PDB file of N, CA and C in Angstrom:
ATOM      1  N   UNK H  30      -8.235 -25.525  -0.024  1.00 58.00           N
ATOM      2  CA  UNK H  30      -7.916 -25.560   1.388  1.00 58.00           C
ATOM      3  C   UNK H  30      -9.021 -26.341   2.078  1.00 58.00           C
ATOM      4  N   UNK H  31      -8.667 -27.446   2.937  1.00 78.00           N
ATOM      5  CA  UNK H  31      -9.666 -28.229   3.627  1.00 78.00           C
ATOM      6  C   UNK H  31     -10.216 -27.209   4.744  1.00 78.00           C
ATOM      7  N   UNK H  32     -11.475 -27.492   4.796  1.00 85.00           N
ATOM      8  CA  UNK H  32     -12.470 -26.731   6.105  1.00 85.00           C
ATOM      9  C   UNK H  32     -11.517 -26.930   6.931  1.00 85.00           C
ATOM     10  N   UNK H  33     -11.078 -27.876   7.713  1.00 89.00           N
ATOM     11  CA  UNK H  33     -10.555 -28.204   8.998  1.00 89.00           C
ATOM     12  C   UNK H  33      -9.324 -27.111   8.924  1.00 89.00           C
ATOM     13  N   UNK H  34      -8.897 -26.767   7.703  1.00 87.00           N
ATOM     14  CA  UNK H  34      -7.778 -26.301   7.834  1.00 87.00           C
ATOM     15  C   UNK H  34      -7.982 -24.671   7.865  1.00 87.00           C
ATOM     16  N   UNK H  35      -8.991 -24.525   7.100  1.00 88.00           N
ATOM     17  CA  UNK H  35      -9.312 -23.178   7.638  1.00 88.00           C
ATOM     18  C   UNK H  35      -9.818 -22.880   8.909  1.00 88.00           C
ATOM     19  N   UNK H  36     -10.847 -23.903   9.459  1.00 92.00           N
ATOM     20  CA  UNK H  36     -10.752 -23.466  10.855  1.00 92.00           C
ATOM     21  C   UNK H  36     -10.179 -23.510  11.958  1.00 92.00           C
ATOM     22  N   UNK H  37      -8.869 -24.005  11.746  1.00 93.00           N
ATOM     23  CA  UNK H  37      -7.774 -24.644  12.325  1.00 93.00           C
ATOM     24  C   UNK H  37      -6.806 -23.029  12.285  1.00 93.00           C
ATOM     25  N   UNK H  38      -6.950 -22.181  11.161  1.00 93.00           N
ATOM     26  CA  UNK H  38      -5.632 -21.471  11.112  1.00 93.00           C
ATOM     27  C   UNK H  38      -6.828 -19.846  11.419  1.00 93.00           C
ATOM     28  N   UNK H  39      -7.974 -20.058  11.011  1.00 94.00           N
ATOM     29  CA  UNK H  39      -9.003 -18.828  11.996  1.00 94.00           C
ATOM     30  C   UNK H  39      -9.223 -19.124  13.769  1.00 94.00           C
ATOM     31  N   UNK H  40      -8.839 -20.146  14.173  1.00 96.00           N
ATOM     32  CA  UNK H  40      -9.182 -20.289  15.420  1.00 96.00           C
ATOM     33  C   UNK H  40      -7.671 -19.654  16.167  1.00 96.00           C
ATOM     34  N   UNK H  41      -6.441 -20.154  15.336  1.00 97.00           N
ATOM     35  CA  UNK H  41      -5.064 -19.262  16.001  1.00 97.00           C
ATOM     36  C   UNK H  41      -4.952 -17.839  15.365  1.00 97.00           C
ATOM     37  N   UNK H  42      -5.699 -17.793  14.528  1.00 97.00           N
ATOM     38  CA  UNK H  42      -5.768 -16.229  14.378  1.00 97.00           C
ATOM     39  C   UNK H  42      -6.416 -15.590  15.130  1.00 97.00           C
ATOM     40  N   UNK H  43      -7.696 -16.132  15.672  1.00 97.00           N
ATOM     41  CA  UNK H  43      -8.533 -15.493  16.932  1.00 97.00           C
ATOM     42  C   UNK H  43      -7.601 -15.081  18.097  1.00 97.00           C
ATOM     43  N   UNK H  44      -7.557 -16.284  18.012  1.00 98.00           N
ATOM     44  CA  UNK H  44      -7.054 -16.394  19.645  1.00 98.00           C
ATOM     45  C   UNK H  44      -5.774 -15.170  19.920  1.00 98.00           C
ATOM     46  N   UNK H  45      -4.915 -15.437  18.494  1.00 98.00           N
ATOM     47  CA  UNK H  45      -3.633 -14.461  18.538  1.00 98.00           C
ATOM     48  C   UNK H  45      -4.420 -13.037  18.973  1.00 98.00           C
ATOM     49  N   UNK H  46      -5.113 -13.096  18.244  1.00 98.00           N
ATOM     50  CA  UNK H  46      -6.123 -11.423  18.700  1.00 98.00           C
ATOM     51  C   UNK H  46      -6.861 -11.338  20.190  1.00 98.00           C
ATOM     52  N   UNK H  47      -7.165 -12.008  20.451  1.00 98.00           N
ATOM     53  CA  UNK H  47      -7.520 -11.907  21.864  1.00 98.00           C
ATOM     54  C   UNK H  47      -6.290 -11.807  23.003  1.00 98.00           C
ATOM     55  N   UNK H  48      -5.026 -12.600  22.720  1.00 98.00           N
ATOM     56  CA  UNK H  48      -3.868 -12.712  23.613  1.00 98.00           C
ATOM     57  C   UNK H  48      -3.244 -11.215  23.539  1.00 98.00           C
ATOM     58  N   UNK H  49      -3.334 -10.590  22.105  1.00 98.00           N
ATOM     59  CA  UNK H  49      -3.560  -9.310  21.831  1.00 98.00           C
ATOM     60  C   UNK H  49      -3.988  -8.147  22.619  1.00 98.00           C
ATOM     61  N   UNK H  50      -5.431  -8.604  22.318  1.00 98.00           N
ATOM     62  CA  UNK H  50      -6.086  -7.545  23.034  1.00 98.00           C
ATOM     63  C   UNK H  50      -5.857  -7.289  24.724  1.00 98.00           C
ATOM     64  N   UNK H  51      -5.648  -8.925  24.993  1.00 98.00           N
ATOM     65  CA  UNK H  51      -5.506  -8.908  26.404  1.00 98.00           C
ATOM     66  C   UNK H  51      -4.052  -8.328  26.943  1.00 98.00           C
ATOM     67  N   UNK H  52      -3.192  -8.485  26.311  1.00 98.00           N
ATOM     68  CA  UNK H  52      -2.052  -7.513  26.540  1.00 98.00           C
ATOM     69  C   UNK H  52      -2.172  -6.296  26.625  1.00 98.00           C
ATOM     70  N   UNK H  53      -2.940  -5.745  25.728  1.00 98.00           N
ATOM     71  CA  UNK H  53      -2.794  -4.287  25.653  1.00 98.00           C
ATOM     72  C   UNK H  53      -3.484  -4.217  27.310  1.00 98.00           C
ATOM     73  N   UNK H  54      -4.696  -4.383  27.196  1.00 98.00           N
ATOM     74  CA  UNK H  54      -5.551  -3.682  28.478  1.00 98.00           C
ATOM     75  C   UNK H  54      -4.657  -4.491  29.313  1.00 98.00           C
ATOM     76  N   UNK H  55      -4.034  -5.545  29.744  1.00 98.00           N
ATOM     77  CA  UNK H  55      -3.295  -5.468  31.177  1.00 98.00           C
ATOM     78  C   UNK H  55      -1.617  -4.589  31.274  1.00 98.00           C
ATOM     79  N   UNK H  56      -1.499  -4.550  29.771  1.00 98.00           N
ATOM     80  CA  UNK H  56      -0.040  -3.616  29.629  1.00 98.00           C
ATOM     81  C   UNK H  56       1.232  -4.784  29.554  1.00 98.00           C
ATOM     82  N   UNK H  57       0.343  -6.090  29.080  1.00 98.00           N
ATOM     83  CA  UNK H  57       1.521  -7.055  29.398  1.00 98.00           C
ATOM     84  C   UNK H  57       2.261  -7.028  27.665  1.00 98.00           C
ATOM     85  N   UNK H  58       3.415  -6.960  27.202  1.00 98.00           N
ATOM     86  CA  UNK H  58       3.959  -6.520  25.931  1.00 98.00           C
ATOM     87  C   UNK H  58       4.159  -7.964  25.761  1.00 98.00           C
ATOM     88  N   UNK H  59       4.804  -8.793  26.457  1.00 99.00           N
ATOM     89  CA  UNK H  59       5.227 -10.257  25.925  1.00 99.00           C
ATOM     90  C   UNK H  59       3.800 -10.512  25.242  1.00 99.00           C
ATOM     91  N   UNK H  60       2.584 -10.228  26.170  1.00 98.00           N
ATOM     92  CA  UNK H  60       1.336 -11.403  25.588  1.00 98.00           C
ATOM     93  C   UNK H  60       0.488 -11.061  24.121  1.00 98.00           C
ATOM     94  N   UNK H  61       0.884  -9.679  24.192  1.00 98.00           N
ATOM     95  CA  UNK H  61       0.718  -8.843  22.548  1.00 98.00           C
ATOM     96  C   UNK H  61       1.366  -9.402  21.619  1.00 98.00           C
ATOM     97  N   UNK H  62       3.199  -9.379  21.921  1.00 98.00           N
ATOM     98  CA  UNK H  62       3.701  -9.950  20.849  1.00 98.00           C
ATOM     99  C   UNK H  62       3.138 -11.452  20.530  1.00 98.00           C
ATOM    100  N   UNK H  63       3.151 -12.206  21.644  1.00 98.00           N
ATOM    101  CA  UNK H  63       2.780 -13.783  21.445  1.00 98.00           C
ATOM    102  C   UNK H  63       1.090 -13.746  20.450  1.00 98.00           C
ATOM    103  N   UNK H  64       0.225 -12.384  20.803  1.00 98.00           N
ATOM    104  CA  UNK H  64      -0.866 -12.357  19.960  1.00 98.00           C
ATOM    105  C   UNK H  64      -0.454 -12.139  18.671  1.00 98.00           C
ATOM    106  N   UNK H  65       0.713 -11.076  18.583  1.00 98.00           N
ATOM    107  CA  UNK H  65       0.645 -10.928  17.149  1.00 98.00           C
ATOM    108  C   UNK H  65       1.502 -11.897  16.501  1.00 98.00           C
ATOM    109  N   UNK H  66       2.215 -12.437  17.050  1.00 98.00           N
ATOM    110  CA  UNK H  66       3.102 -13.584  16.407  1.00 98.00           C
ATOM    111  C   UNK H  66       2.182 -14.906  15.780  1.00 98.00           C
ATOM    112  N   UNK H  67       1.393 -15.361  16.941  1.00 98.00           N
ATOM    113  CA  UNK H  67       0.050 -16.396  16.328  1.00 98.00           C
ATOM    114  C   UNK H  67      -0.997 -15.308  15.357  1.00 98.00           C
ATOM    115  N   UNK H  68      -0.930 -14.287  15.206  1.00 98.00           N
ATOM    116  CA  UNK H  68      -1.802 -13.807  13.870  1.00 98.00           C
ATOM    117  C   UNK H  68      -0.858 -13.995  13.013  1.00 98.00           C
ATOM    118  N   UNK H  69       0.318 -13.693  12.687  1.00 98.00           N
ATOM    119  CA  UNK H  69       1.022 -13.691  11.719  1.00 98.00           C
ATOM    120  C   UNK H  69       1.172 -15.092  11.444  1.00 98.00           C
ATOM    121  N   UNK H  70       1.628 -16.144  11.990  1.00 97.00           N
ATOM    122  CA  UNK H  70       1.625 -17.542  11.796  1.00 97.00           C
ATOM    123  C   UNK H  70       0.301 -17.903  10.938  1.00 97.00           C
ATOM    124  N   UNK H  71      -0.976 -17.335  11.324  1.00 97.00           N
ATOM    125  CA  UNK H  71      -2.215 -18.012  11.007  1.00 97.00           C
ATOM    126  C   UNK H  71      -2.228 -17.411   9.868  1.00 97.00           C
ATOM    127  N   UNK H  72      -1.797 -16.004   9.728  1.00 96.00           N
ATOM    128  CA  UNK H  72      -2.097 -15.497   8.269  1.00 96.00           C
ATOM    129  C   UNK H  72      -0.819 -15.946   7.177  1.00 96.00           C
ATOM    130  N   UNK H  73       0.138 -16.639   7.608  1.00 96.00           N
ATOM    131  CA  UNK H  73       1.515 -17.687   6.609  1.00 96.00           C
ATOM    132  C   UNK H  73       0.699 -18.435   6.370  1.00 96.00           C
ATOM    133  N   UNK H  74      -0.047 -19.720   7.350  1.00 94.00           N
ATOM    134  CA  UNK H  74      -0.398 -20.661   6.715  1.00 94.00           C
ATOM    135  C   UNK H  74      -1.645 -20.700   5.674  1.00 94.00           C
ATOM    136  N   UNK H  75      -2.544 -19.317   5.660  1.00 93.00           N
ATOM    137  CA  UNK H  75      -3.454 -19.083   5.472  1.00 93.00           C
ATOM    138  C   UNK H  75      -3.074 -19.182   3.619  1.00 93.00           C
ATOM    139  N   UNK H  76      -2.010 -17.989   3.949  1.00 94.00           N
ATOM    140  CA  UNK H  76      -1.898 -17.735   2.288  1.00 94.00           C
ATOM    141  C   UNK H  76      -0.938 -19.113   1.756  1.00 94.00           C
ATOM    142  N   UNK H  77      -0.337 -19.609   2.594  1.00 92.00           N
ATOM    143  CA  UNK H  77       0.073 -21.007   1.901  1.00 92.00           C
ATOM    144  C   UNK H  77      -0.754 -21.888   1.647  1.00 92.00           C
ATOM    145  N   UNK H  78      -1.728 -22.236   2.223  1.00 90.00           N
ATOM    146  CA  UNK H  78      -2.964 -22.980   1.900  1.00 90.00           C
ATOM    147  C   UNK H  78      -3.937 -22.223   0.600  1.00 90.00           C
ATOM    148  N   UNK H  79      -3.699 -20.840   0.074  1.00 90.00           N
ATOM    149  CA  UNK H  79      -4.392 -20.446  -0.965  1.00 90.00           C
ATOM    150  C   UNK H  79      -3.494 -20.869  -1.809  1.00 90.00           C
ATOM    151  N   UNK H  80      -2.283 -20.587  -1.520  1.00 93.00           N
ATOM    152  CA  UNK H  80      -1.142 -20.681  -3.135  1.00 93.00           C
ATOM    153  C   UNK H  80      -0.907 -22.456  -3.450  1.00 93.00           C
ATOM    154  N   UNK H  81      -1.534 -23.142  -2.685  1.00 90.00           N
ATOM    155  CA  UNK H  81      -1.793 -24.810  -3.160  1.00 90.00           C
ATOM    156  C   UNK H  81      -3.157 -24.930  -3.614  1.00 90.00           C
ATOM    157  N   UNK H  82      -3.809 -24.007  -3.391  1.00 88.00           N
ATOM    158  CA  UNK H  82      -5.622 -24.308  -3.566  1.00 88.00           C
ATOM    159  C   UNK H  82      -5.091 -23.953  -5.076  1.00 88.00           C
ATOM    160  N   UNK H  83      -4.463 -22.475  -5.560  1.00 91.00           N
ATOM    161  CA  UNK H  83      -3.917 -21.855  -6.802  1.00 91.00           C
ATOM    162  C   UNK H  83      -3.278 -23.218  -7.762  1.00 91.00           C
ATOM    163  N   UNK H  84      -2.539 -23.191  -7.224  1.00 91.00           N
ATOM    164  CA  UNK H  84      -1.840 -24.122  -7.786  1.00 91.00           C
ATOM    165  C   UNK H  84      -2.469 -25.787  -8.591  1.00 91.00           C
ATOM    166  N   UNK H  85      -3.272 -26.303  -7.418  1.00 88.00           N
ATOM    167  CA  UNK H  85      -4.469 -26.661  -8.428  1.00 88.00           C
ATOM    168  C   UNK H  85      -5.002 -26.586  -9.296  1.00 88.00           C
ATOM    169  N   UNK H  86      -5.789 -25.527  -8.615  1.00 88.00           N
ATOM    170  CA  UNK H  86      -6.340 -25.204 -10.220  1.00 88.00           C
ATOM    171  C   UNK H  86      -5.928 -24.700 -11.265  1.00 88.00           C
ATOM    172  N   UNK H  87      -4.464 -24.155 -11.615  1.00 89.00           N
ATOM    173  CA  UNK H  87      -3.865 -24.109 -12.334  1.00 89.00           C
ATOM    174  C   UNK H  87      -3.617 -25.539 -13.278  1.00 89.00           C
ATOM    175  N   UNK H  88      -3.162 -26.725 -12.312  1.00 82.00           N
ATOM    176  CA  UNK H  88      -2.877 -27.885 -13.139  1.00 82.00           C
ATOM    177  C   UNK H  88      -4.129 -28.311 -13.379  1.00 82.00           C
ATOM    178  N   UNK H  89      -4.780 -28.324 -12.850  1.00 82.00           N
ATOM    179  CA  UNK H  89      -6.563 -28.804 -13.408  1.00 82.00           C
ATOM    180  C   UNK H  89      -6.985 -28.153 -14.884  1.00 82.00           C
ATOM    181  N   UNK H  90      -6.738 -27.021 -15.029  1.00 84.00           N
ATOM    182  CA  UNK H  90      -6.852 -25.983 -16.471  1.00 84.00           C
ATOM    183  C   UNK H  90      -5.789 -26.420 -17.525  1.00 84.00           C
ATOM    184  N   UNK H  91      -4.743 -27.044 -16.852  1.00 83.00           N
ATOM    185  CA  UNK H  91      -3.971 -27.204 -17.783  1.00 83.00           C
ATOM    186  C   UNK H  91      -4.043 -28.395 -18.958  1.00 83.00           C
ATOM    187  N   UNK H  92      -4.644 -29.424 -17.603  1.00 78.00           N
ATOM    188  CA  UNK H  92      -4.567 -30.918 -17.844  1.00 78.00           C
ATOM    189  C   UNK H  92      -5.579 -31.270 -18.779  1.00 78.00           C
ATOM    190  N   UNK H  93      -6.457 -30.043 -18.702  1.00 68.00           N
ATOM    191  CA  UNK H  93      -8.702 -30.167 -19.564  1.00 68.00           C
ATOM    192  C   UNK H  93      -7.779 -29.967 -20.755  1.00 68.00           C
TER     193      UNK H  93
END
């Protein structure tokens, strides 16, 4: 997984958590879901970016 791309998919995971948090304490439910929807997005691309990092190195082991 490229740096950029991890800090690319931790920065919408933040943020999903903060839009989060900020829902709860104003009681707003849309801005929670929209937090937890960008955590869940960040944590798809997250593990899709491991199962190609996997996948690599799988064909790298194969190919030695």
């Amino acid at each position: 997984m490229a740096i950029s791309d991890k800090l690319s998919n931790k920065s919408e995971e933040l943020g999903g958590k903060g839009k989060e948090t900020v829902g709860e304490a104003t009681g707003n439910e849309q801005l929670q879901a929209e937090g937890k929807a960008d955590q869940s997005s960040a944590g798809l691309k997250q593990a899709g970016e491991k199962l190609k990092d996997a996948a690599k190195d799988v064909k790298g082991a194969v190919s030695k």
